[in-house]
Amino acid sequence: MRQLPPEFFRTPYAFYEQLRAQGPVHQIQLRTGVRAWLIVDYDAAREALRNPTIRKDPHTDTGAGARREGAGESGVGAVNARLSYHLLNTDPPHHARLRKLVTPAFAPARIEALTPRVTAITDELLDRLAAAEGPVDLMDEFAFPLPITVICEMLGVPAADREQFKEWSAVVSDITLADPARMRVATDAIVAYFEDLLARCRAEGPGADLLSDLLTASEADDRLTDDEIISMAFLILIAGHETTVNLIGNTMLTLLADPPKYAALRENPEQVPALIEEMLRFEGPVNMATLRYTTVPTVIGETEIPAGELVLVALGSANHDEKRFDAPDAFDADRNTNGHLAFGHGIHYCLGAGLARLEARIAISRLLERYPDMRLAVDADDILWRESVLFRGVLDLPVETTK
Ligand code: HEM
């Protein structure tokens, strides 16, 4: 069985390439001891993501979602079980019912309408950078606060509570569960917080936010329980935050590590959307761990995976599959990126893809305009990557904002 090599988190692509040379499906052991089947080829990844017998919940075939204590993406008892009733834990037919209720909030026109607000939040954060003397950490000062502010506004979380959310989100996104007790405390606090927000929403009447939309939908048709609303808010908070942070961070690292590239983009800002799309393929924020379980023995490629096994679909490897993309390890903003899997595939395809693209487009365009001379404050090789199998991104991104 393959173990992840220590240098994996810095450069996973060489490891993925070696695996692909040996076949599309591999049995691996994570450093936590968890055993899984890793799918590394593009075609096999799409096949697995569309296969109706490879599901989110290994224990039911009703689609009712994970109902056992502590179940969740990590499958470990540290997460408050009341947060487990969400889209990413749910299979058909329940998945479709939940997804239908949240889809309107993410409709293209609703997302496009957020442009002025996202731009204002971006500019406010960029104003603050100007006040800094010496190097600043672009992750802490910009890439983290932007998406969390947008998500909190969407959910209707008051501004005063956002710092608290940032902290919870950091604890909860540690899928390695290095500190299960902390995870439990944070997820208990999140449940209590959303319960309270929901109660206030009920007492004061719905506002123009997503939580109110969910509440109104559930009261009209009695279709969503409080646990489902709270779980959905929790998923949107986590999924909408940690990923976009890393898209912004990975993009800025790629650009600043190659100053002529940054300069060229400054001259041609209309190329930002294509560059972000290639960035999603090249260094997607969800690189390895999209999780599923086999519910029956299932053949992927030529490998039979027994029933009840954990399956990890390595989107980052699929997006670097030489059988699908020419010279896949080269960053080329002019290439055709159609069909990349950075946002997944099939029924769980990312609900927030449009929002993530909008935020990244505005973030990078405004950075280029406001800080044309930005440069890395350390050698690119000294930048540390997060040791996470879930999110691909850097720990810090120290930059100088002026020449
Ligand atoms: C699902 C990636 C941003 C909300 C997914 C999945 C991926 C993904 C790969 C599928 C997971 C699976 O199949 O197991 C990303 C990336 C993002 C991003 C790379 C940023 C660059 C967002 C944002 C939001 C969001 C901004 C919301 C505000 C969701 C939700 C799901 C999801 C709710 C579950 C959909 C379902 O199960 O039907 N995302 N995401 N994501 N994403 Fe995103």
Short mmCIF file of C-alpha atoms and ligand atoms in Angstrom, two decimals:
data_model
loop_
_atom_site.label_atom_id
_atom_site.label_comp_id
_atom_site.label_asym_id
_atom_site.label_seq_id
_atom_site.Cartn_x
_atom_site.Cartn_y
_atom_site.Cartn_z
CA MET A 1 0.00 0.00 0.00
CA ARG A 2 1.32 3.47 -0.89
CA GLN A 3 2.08 6.04 1.81
CA LEU A 4 2.17 9.74 1.04
CA PRO A 5 5.83 10.81 0.75
CA PRO A 6 6.92 13.68 3.06
CA GLU A 7 7.47 16.10 0.15
CA PHE A 8 3.92 15.45 -1.08
CA PHE A 9 2.49 18.70 0.25
CA ARG A 10 5.08 20.84 -1.53
CA THR A 11 4.80 19.15 -4.92
CA PRO A 12 2.03 16.57 -5.14
CA TYR A 13 2.17 16.48 -8.94
CA ALA A 14 5.34 14.36 -9.28
CA PHE A 15 3.80 11.79 -6.91
CA TYR A 16 0.52 11.84 -8.84
CA GLU A 17 2.42 11.39 -12.13
CA GLN A 18 4.20 8.30 -10.78
CA LEU A 19 0.88 6.85 -9.68
CA ARG A 20 -0.81 7.57 -13.01
CA ALA A 21 2.04 5.76 -14.77
CA GLN A 22 1.09 2.65 -12.78
CA GLY A 23 -2.67 2.83 -13.15
CA PRO A 24 -5.78 4.90 -12.45
CA VAL A 25 -6.67 3.51 -8.99
CA HIS A 26 -4.41 2.91 -5.95
CA GLN A 27 -4.79 1.78 -2.38
CA ILE A 28 -3.11 4.29 -0.06
CA GLN A 29 -2.65 4.97 3.63
CA LEU A 30 -2.84 8.52 4.94
CA ARG A 31 -0.54 9.66 7.73
CA THR A 32 -3.49 9.41 10.13
CA GLY A 33 -3.56 5.66 9.38
CA VAL A 34 -6.78 5.94 7.37
CA ARG A 35 -6.81 3.60 4.34
CA ALA A 36 -8.42 4.67 1.12
CA TRP A 37 -8.58 4.13 -2.63
CA LEU A 38 -7.10 7.04 -4.53
CA ILE A 39 -8.30 7.74 -8.07
CA VAL A 40 -5.74 9.64 -10.10
CA ASP A 41 -6.71 9.53 -13.81
CA TYR A 42 -9.03 12.07 -15.41
CA ASP A 43 -11.40 9.55 -17.01
CA ALA A 44 -11.55 7.35 -13.90
CA ALA A 45 -12.18 10.44 -11.71
CA ARG A 46 -15.16 11.49 -13.83
CA GLU A 47 -16.44 7.92 -13.86
CA ALA A 48 -16.23 7.67 -10.05
CA LEU A 49 -17.90 11.07 -9.53
CA ARG A 50 -20.82 10.05 -11.73
CA ASN A 51 -21.20 6.50 -10.41
CA PRO A 52 -24.50 6.32 -8.46
CA THR A 53 -23.30 3.48 -6.24
CA ILE A 54 -20.29 5.49 -5.02
CA ARG A 55 -21.97 7.65 -2.44
CA LYS A 56 -21.43 10.08 0.41
CA ASP A 57 -22.98 7.88 3.08
CA PRO A 58 -21.75 4.29 3.20
CA HIS A 59 -24.46 3.22 5.64
CA THR A 60 -27.69 3.97 3.87
CA ASP A 61 -29.02 3.62 0.38
CA THR A 62 -31.92 5.98 1.09
CA GLY A 63 -29.97 9.17 0.53
CA ALA A 64 -31.01 10.49 3.92
CA GLY A 65 -27.48 11.57 4.68
CA ALA A 66 -25.17 10.78 7.55
CA ARG A 67 -27.28 10.41 10.65
CA ARG A 68 -24.84 8.86 13.05
CA GLU A 69 -23.11 10.73 15.85
CA GLY A 70 -20.15 12.66 14.59
CA ALA A 71 -20.46 11.53 11.02
CA GLY A 72 -19.32 13.92 8.40
CA GLU A 73 -16.80 14.24 5.63
CA SER A 74 -14.11 13.14 8.05
CA GLY A 75 -16.24 10.32 9.48
CA VAL A 76 -14.80 10.92 12.92
CA GLY A 77 -16.75 11.67 16.11
CA ALA A 78 -15.23 15.08 16.73
CA VAL A 79 -17.76 17.02 14.66
CA ASN A 80 -21.12 17.90 16.22
CA ALA A 81 -23.56 15.53 14.50
CA ARG A 82 -26.13 18.30 14.05
CA LEU A 83 -23.87 19.77 11.36
CA SER A 84 -23.90 16.65 9.22
CA TYR A 85 -27.24 17.10 7.41
CA HIS A 86 -25.88 18.99 4.43
CA LEU A 87 -25.40 18.58 0.69
CA LEU A 88 -21.93 17.11 0.83
CA ASN A 89 -23.09 14.33 3.17
CA THR A 90 -26.28 13.60 1.29
CA ASP A 91 -27.13 11.27 -1.57
CA PRO A 92 -30.08 11.10 -3.97
CA PRO A 93 -32.99 11.53 -3.60
CA HIS A 94 -32.55 13.82 -0.54
CA HIS A 95 -29.62 15.61 -2.13
CA ALA A 96 -31.79 16.98 -4.96
CA ARG A 97 -34.37 18.30 -2.50
CA LEU A 98 -31.74 20.20 -0.47
CA ARG A 99 -29.91 21.47 -3.53
CA LYS A 100 -33.10 22.84 -5.12
CA LEU A 101 -33.68 25.01 -2.07
CA VAL A 102 -30.28 26.71 -2.12
CA THR A 103 -29.73 26.90 -5.87
CA PRO A 104 -31.68 30.20 -6.39
CA ALA A 105 -29.34 32.06 -4.02
CA PHE A 106 -26.42 31.11 -6.30
CA ALA A 107 -28.12 31.82 -9.64
CA PRO A 108 -25.76 33.67 -12.04
CA ALA A 109 -27.76 36.93 -11.87
CA ARG A 110 -27.75 36.91 -8.04
CA ILE A 111 -23.98 36.34 -8.02
CA GLU A 112 -23.28 39.03 -10.62
CA ALA A 113 -25.34 41.44 -8.51
CA LEU A 114 -22.79 41.01 -5.72
CA THR A 115 -20.09 42.69 -7.86
CA PRO A 116 -20.31 46.17 -6.25
CA ARG A 117 -20.28 44.75 -2.72
CA VAL A 118 -17.38 42.35 -3.38
CA THR A 119 -15.46 45.22 -5.02
CA ALA A 120 -16.09 47.49 -2.03
CA ILE A 121 -14.93 44.83 0.47
CA THR A 122 -11.85 44.17 -1.69
CA ASP A 123 -10.95 47.85 -1.87
CA GLU A 124 -11.40 48.33 1.85
CA LEU A 125 -8.95 45.48 2.55
CA LEU A 126 -6.50 46.81 -0.04
CA ASP A 127 -6.65 50.30 1.54
CA ARG A 128 -5.52 48.77 4.80
CA LEU A 129 -2.51 47.12 3.13
CA ALA A 130 -1.27 50.54 2.11
CA ALA A 131 -0.85 51.51 5.75
CA ALA A 132 1.55 48.64 6.43
CA GLU A 133 5.23 49.33 6.84
CA GLY A 134 7.43 46.51 5.59
CA PRO A 135 6.23 43.09 4.44
CA VAL A 136 2.62 42.01 4.92
CA ASP A 137 1.14 38.54 4.85
CA LEU A 138 -1.24 38.59 1.91
CA MET A 139 -3.04 35.49 3.23
CA ASP A 140 -3.89 37.01 6.63
CA GLU A 141 -4.50 40.53 5.45
CA PHE A 142 -6.35 39.88 2.22
CA ALA A 143 -6.98 36.32 0.98
CA PHE A 144 -8.61 35.15 4.25
CA PRO A 145 -10.78 38.15 5.17
CA LEU A 146 -12.26 38.71 1.69
CA PRO A 147 -14.23 35.46 1.23
CA ILE A 148 -15.26 35.21 4.88
CA THR A 149 -16.68 38.72 4.81
CA VAL A 150 -18.61 37.94 1.62
CA ILE A 151 -19.97 34.65 3.01
CA CYS A 152 -20.94 36.18 6.35
CA GLU A 153 -22.81 38.97 4.56
CA MET A 154 -24.59 36.41 2.39
CA LEU A 155 -25.59 34.36 5.42
CA GLY A 156 -26.66 37.39 7.44
CA VAL A 157 -23.97 37.05 10.14
CA PRO A 158 -23.53 40.44 11.84
CA ALA A 159 -20.18 42.15 11.21
CA ALA A 160 -19.22 42.02 14.90
CA ASP A 161 -19.25 38.20 14.88
CA ARG A 162 -17.01 37.67 11.86
CA GLU A 163 -13.70 37.41 13.69
CA GLN A 164 -15.18 34.55 15.68
CA PHE A 165 -16.19 32.85 12.44
CA LYS A 166 -12.70 33.11 11.05
CA GLU A 167 -11.40 31.28 14.09
CA TRP A 168 -14.03 28.52 13.96
CA SER A 169 -13.49 28.07 10.27
CA ALA A 170 -9.73 27.59 10.75
CA VAL A 171 -10.33 24.88 13.37
CA VAL A 172 -13.03 23.10 11.40
CA SER A 173 -11.12 22.96 8.12
CA ASP A 174 -8.35 20.89 9.72
CA ILE A 175 -9.51 17.56 8.34
CA THR A 176 -6.50 15.80 9.87
CA LEU A 177 -8.23 16.35 13.22
CA ALA A 178 -4.92 17.05 14.90
CA ASP A 179 -6.98 18.34 17.84
CA PRO A 180 -10.37 16.56 18.05
CA ALA A 181 -11.34 18.23 21.33
CA ARG A 182 -10.90 21.66 19.76
CA MET A 183 -12.93 20.55 16.75
CA ARG A 184 -15.77 19.47 19.04
CA VAL A 185 -15.72 22.76 20.95
CA ALA A 186 -15.72 24.78 17.71
CA THR A 187 -18.52 22.78 16.08
CA ASP A 188 -20.65 22.89 19.27
CA ALA A 189 -20.18 26.67 19.30
CA ILE A 190 -21.16 26.92 15.62
CA VAL A 191 -24.37 24.95 16.27
CA ALA A 192 -25.25 27.19 19.24
CA TYR A 193 -24.49 30.31 17.21
CA PHE A 194 -26.65 29.35 14.22
CA GLU A 195 -29.48 28.20 16.52
CA ASP A 196 -29.47 31.63 18.08
CA LEU A 197 -29.29 33.41 14.70
CA LEU A 198 -32.19 31.30 13.44
CA ALA A 199 -34.26 32.15 16.53
CA ARG A 200 -33.58 35.86 15.99
CA CYS A 201 -34.47 35.49 12.32
CA ARG A 202 -37.80 33.89 13.32
CA ALA A 203 -38.54 36.57 15.93
CA GLU A 204 -37.61 39.59 13.81
CA GLY A 205 -38.88 38.31 10.46
CA PRO A 206 -36.80 37.34 7.44
CA GLY A 207 -34.17 39.68 6.03
CA ALA A 208 -32.47 39.67 2.64
CA ASP A 209 -30.00 36.94 3.47
CA LEU A 210 -29.53 33.26 2.74
CA LEU A 211 -30.47 32.04 6.20
CA SER A 212 -33.78 33.91 5.89
CA ASP A 213 -34.31 32.37 2.43
CA LEU A 214 -33.81 28.89 3.87
CA LEU A 215 -36.13 29.60 6.77
CA THR A 216 -38.84 30.98 4.51
CA ALA A 217 -38.54 27.98 2.19
CA SER A 218 -38.82 25.55 5.07
CA GLU A 219 -41.80 27.30 6.64
CA ALA A 220 -43.66 27.47 3.34
CA ASP A 221 -43.37 23.78 2.57
CA ASP A 222 -42.14 22.32 5.83
CA ARG A 223 -39.30 20.79 3.91
CA LEU A 224 -36.20 21.73 5.90
CA THR A 225 -35.55 20.89 9.53
CA ASP A 226 -33.58 23.28 11.74
CA ASP A 227 -30.66 20.84 11.63
CA GLU A 228 -30.74 20.90 7.84
CA ILE A 229 -30.72 24.72 7.80
CA ILE A 230 -27.87 24.88 10.32
CA SER A 231 -25.88 22.23 8.45
CA MET A 232 -26.37 24.04 5.15
CA ALA A 233 -25.20 27.35 6.65
CA PHE A 234 -22.19 25.54 8.10
CA LEU A 235 -21.30 23.92 4.75
CA ILE A 236 -21.60 27.22 2.90
CA LEU A 237 -19.41 28.89 5.50
CA ILE A 238 -16.65 26.28 5.21
CA ALA A 239 -16.91 25.43 1.51
CA GLY A 240 -17.24 29.07 0.55
CA HIS A 241 -14.35 30.27 2.59
CA GLU A 242 -11.31 28.01 2.77
CA THR A 243 -11.36 27.23 -0.94
CA THR A 244 -11.58 30.76 -2.32
CA VAL A 245 -8.84 31.88 0.09
CA ASN A 246 -6.49 29.41 -1.55
CA LEU A 247 -7.52 30.25 -5.09
CA ILE A 248 -6.53 33.86 -4.40
CA GLY A 249 -3.34 32.82 -2.55
CA ASN A 250 -2.22 30.25 -5.14
CA THR A 251 -2.86 32.70 -7.98
CA MET A 252 -0.86 35.48 -6.34
CA LEU A 253 2.02 33.13 -5.55
CA THR A 254 2.15 31.93 -9.17
CA LEU A 255 2.12 35.50 -10.45
CA LEU A 256 4.57 36.99 -7.96
CA ALA A 257 7.01 34.09 -8.32
CA ASP A 258 7.30 35.13 -11.97
CA PRO A 259 7.42 38.98 -12.03
CA PRO A 260 7.27 39.27 -15.87
CA LYS A 261 4.00 37.31 -15.70
CA TYR A 262 2.61 39.78 -13.14
CA ALA A 263 3.76 42.70 -15.29
CA ALA A 264 2.23 41.19 -18.46
CA LEU A 265 -1.13 40.66 -16.76
CA ARG A 266 -1.07 44.25 -15.51
CA GLU A 267 -0.89 45.35 -19.15
CA ASN A 268 -3.68 42.92 -20.17
CA PRO A 269 -6.14 42.75 -17.27
CA GLU A 270 -8.84 41.34 -19.57
CA GLN A 271 -6.90 38.06 -19.36
CA VAL A 272 -7.64 37.65 -15.64
CA PRO A 273 -10.67 35.31 -16.05
CA ALA A 274 -8.71 32.91 -18.35
CA LEU A 275 -5.77 33.00 -15.96
CA ILE A 276 -8.02 32.09 -13.02
CA GLU A 277 -9.50 29.19 -14.96
CA GLU A 278 -6.03 27.83 -15.71
CA MET A 279 -5.11 28.39 -12.07
CA LEU A 280 -8.07 26.22 -11.05
CA ARG A 281 -6.75 23.45 -13.29
CA PHE A 282 -3.09 23.94 -12.41
CA GLU A 283 -3.27 24.43 -8.65
CA GLY A 284 -6.90 23.89 -7.64
CA PRO A 285 -7.72 24.54 -3.97
CA VAL A 286 -9.43 21.14 -3.60
CA ASN A 287 -6.63 18.94 -4.83
CA MET A 288 -6.96 15.47 -3.43
CA ALA A 289 -9.77 14.80 -1.08
CA THR A 290 -13.21 14.66 -2.56
CA LEU A 291 -14.61 11.82 -0.53
CA ARG A 292 -17.07 9.06 -1.33
CA TYR A 293 -17.73 5.47 -0.23
CA THR A 294 -18.44 2.40 -2.32
CA THR A 295 -21.78 0.84 -1.37
CA VAL A 296 -21.33 -2.26 -3.56
CA PRO A 297 -18.19 -3.80 -5.10
CA THR A 298 -17.33 -1.36 -7.90
CA VAL A 299 -14.91 -1.58 -10.81
CA ILE A 300 -13.11 1.68 -11.65
CA GLY A 301 -10.53 1.39 -14.41
CA GLU A 302 -9.75 -2.29 -14.05
CA THR A 303 -9.64 -2.32 -10.26
CA GLU A 304 -12.43 -3.76 -8.18
CA ILE A 305 -12.99 -1.73 -5.02
CA PRO A 306 -14.89 -3.71 -2.35
CA ALA A 307 -18.10 -2.35 -0.79
CA GLY A 308 -17.88 0.11 2.12
CA GLU A 309 -14.45 1.51 1.22
CA LEU A 310 -13.36 5.15 1.34
CA VAL A 311 -12.67 6.56 -2.13
CA LEU A 312 -10.65 9.75 -2.61
CA VAL A 313 -10.88 11.39 -6.00
CA ALA A 314 -7.68 13.34 -6.61
CA LEU A 315 -8.99 16.27 -8.66
CA GLY A 316 -5.50 17.79 -8.78
CA SER A 317 -4.13 14.64 -10.38
CA ALA A 318 -7.02 14.38 -12.86
CA ASN A 319 -6.34 18.00 -13.84
CA HIS A 320 -2.66 17.12 -14.48
CA ASP A 321 -3.43 13.94 -16.43
CA GLU A 322 -1.27 14.04 -19.58
CA LYS A 323 -3.90 11.95 -21.36
CA ARG A 324 -6.33 14.87 -21.00
CA PHE A 325 -4.17 18.06 -20.93
CA ASP A 326 -0.98 18.55 -22.99
CA ALA A 327 2.12 19.46 -20.95
CA PRO A 328 -0.06 19.45 -17.83
CA ASP A 329 2.62 20.69 -15.43
CA ALA A 330 3.10 23.90 -17.40
CA PHE A 331 1.00 26.92 -16.40
CA ASP A 332 -0.47 28.25 -19.64
CA ALA A 333 -3.26 30.79 -19.38
CA ASP A 334 -3.90 30.44 -23.14
CA ARG A 335 -4.74 26.75 -23.02
CA ASN A 336 -8.25 25.33 -23.33
CA THR A 337 -9.18 24.42 -19.75
CA ASN A 338 -12.66 23.14 -20.59
CA GLY A 339 -13.62 20.12 -18.55
CA HIS A 340 -11.20 20.72 -15.66
CA LEU A 341 -12.43 19.11 -12.45
CA ALA A 342 -11.46 21.78 -9.90
CA PHE A 343 -15.12 22.27 -8.94
CA GLY A 344 -15.90 18.55 -9.05
CA HIS A 345 -18.30 16.81 -11.40
CA GLY A 346 -21.79 15.31 -11.31
CA ILE A 347 -24.50 16.04 -8.75
CA HIS A 348 -22.15 17.55 -6.13
CA TYR A 349 -20.60 20.01 -8.62
CA CYS A 350 -19.66 23.11 -6.65
CA LEU A 351 -22.66 25.29 -5.91
CA GLY A 352 -20.43 28.32 -5.37
CA ALA A 353 -18.30 28.09 -8.54
CA GLY A 354 -19.74 31.35 -9.89
CA LEU A 355 -19.16 33.18 -6.63
CA ALA A 356 -15.59 31.85 -6.34
CA ARG A 357 -14.81 33.01 -9.88
CA LEU A 358 -16.31 36.44 -9.21
CA GLU A 359 -14.35 36.93 -5.99
CA ALA A 360 -11.07 35.74 -7.52
CA ARG A 361 -11.57 37.90 -10.62
CA ILE A 362 -12.24 41.03 -8.57
CA ALA A 363 -9.47 40.26 -6.04
CA ILE A 364 -6.76 39.73 -8.66
CA SER A 365 -7.87 42.62 -10.91
CA ARG A 366 -7.95 45.09 -8.02
CA LEU A 367 -4.61 43.88 -6.65
CA LEU A 368 -2.97 44.38 -10.05
CA GLU A 369 -4.41 47.84 -10.34
CA ARG A 370 -3.72 49.01 -6.81
CA TYR A 371 -0.34 47.32 -6.27
CA PRO A 372 1.40 47.10 -9.65
CA ASP A 373 4.80 46.78 -7.94
CA MET A 374 3.88 44.07 -5.45
CA ARG A 375 6.58 41.42 -5.03
CA LEU A 376 7.37 38.45 -2.82
CA ALA A 377 9.24 39.36 0.36
CA VAL A 378 10.88 35.90 0.53
CA ASP A 379 12.14 33.36 -1.95
CA ALA A 380 9.22 31.48 -3.56
CA ASP A 381 10.85 28.17 -2.56
CA ASP A 382 10.75 29.17 1.11
CA ILE A 383 6.96 29.48 1.13
CA LEU A 384 5.35 26.66 3.10
CA TRP A 385 2.32 24.73 1.87
CA ARG A 386 -0.42 23.61 4.24
CA GLU A 387 -0.13 19.94 5.17
CA SER A 388 -3.75 19.23 4.35
CA VAL A 389 -5.18 16.53 2.12
CA LEU A 390 -8.29 18.63 1.73
CA PHE A 391 -7.14 22.11 0.78
CA ARG A 392 -4.14 23.05 -1.37
CA GLY A 393 -2.78 26.41 -0.34
CA VAL A 394 0.10 28.20 1.35
CA LEU A 395 0.43 29.03 5.04
CA ASP A 396 1.74 32.57 4.56
CA LEU A 397 2.43 34.78 1.57
CA PRO A 398 4.77 37.59 2.67
CA VAL A 399 4.81 40.43 0.14
CA GLU A 400 6.18 43.95 -0.23
CA THR A 401 3.49 46.23 -1.55
CA THR A 402 5.83 48.84 -3.03
CA LYS A 403 9.13 48.89 -4.92
C1 HEM B 1 -18.92 21.47 -3.65
C2 HEM B 1 -14.58 23.19 -4.97
C3 HEM B 1 -15.93 27.67 -3.68
C4 HEM B 1 -20.07 25.88 -1.95
C5 HEM B 1 -17.64 21.57 -4.14
C6 HEM B 1 -16.89 20.47 -4.71
C7 HEM B 1 -15.67 20.95 -5.06
C8 HEM B 1 -15.65 22.36 -4.73
C9 HEM B 1 -14.52 20.17 -5.69
C10 HEM B 1 -17.38 19.03 -4.89
C11 HEM B 1 -17.00 18.17 -3.72
C12 HEM B 1 -17.38 16.72 -3.93
O1 HEM B 1 -17.78 16.31 -5.02
O2 HEM B 1 -17.27 15.96 -2.95
C13 HEM B 1 -14.58 24.55 -4.72
C14 HEM B 1 -13.48 25.43 -5.07
C15 HEM B 1 -13.87 26.70 -4.71
C16 HEM B 1 -15.20 26.60 -4.14
C17 HEM B 1 -12.17 24.99 -5.72
C18 HEM B 1 -13.14 28.00 -4.83
C19 HEM B 1 -12.17 28.21 -5.65
C20 HEM B 1 -17.19 27.59 -3.14
C21 HEM B 1 -17.98 28.70 -2.68
C22 HEM B 1 -19.13 28.18 -2.16
C23 HEM B 1 -19.08 26.75 -2.33
C24 HEM B 1 -17.55 30.15 -2.76
C25 HEM B 1 -20.31 28.85 -1.53
C26 HEM B 1 -20.41 30.04 -1.12
C27 HEM B 1 -20.08 24.55 -2.26
C28 HEM B 1 -21.18 23.66 -1.88
C29 HEM B 1 -20.85 22.39 -2.37
C30 HEM B 1 -19.56 22.51 -3.03
C31 HEM B 1 -22.44 24.06 -1.11
C32 HEM B 1 -21.67 21.12 -2.24
C33 HEM B 1 -22.53 20.93 -3.47
C34 HEM B 1 -23.32 19.62 -3.43
O3 HEM B 1 -22.96 18.71 -2.71
O4 HEM B 1 -24.33 19.57 -4.14
N1 HEM B 1 -16.86 22.71 -4.19
N2 HEM B 1 -15.58 25.28 -4.16
N3 HEM B 1 -17.88 26.42 -2.93
N4 HEM B 1 -19.14 23.83 -2.95
FE1 HEM B 1 -17.41 24.57 -3.64
#
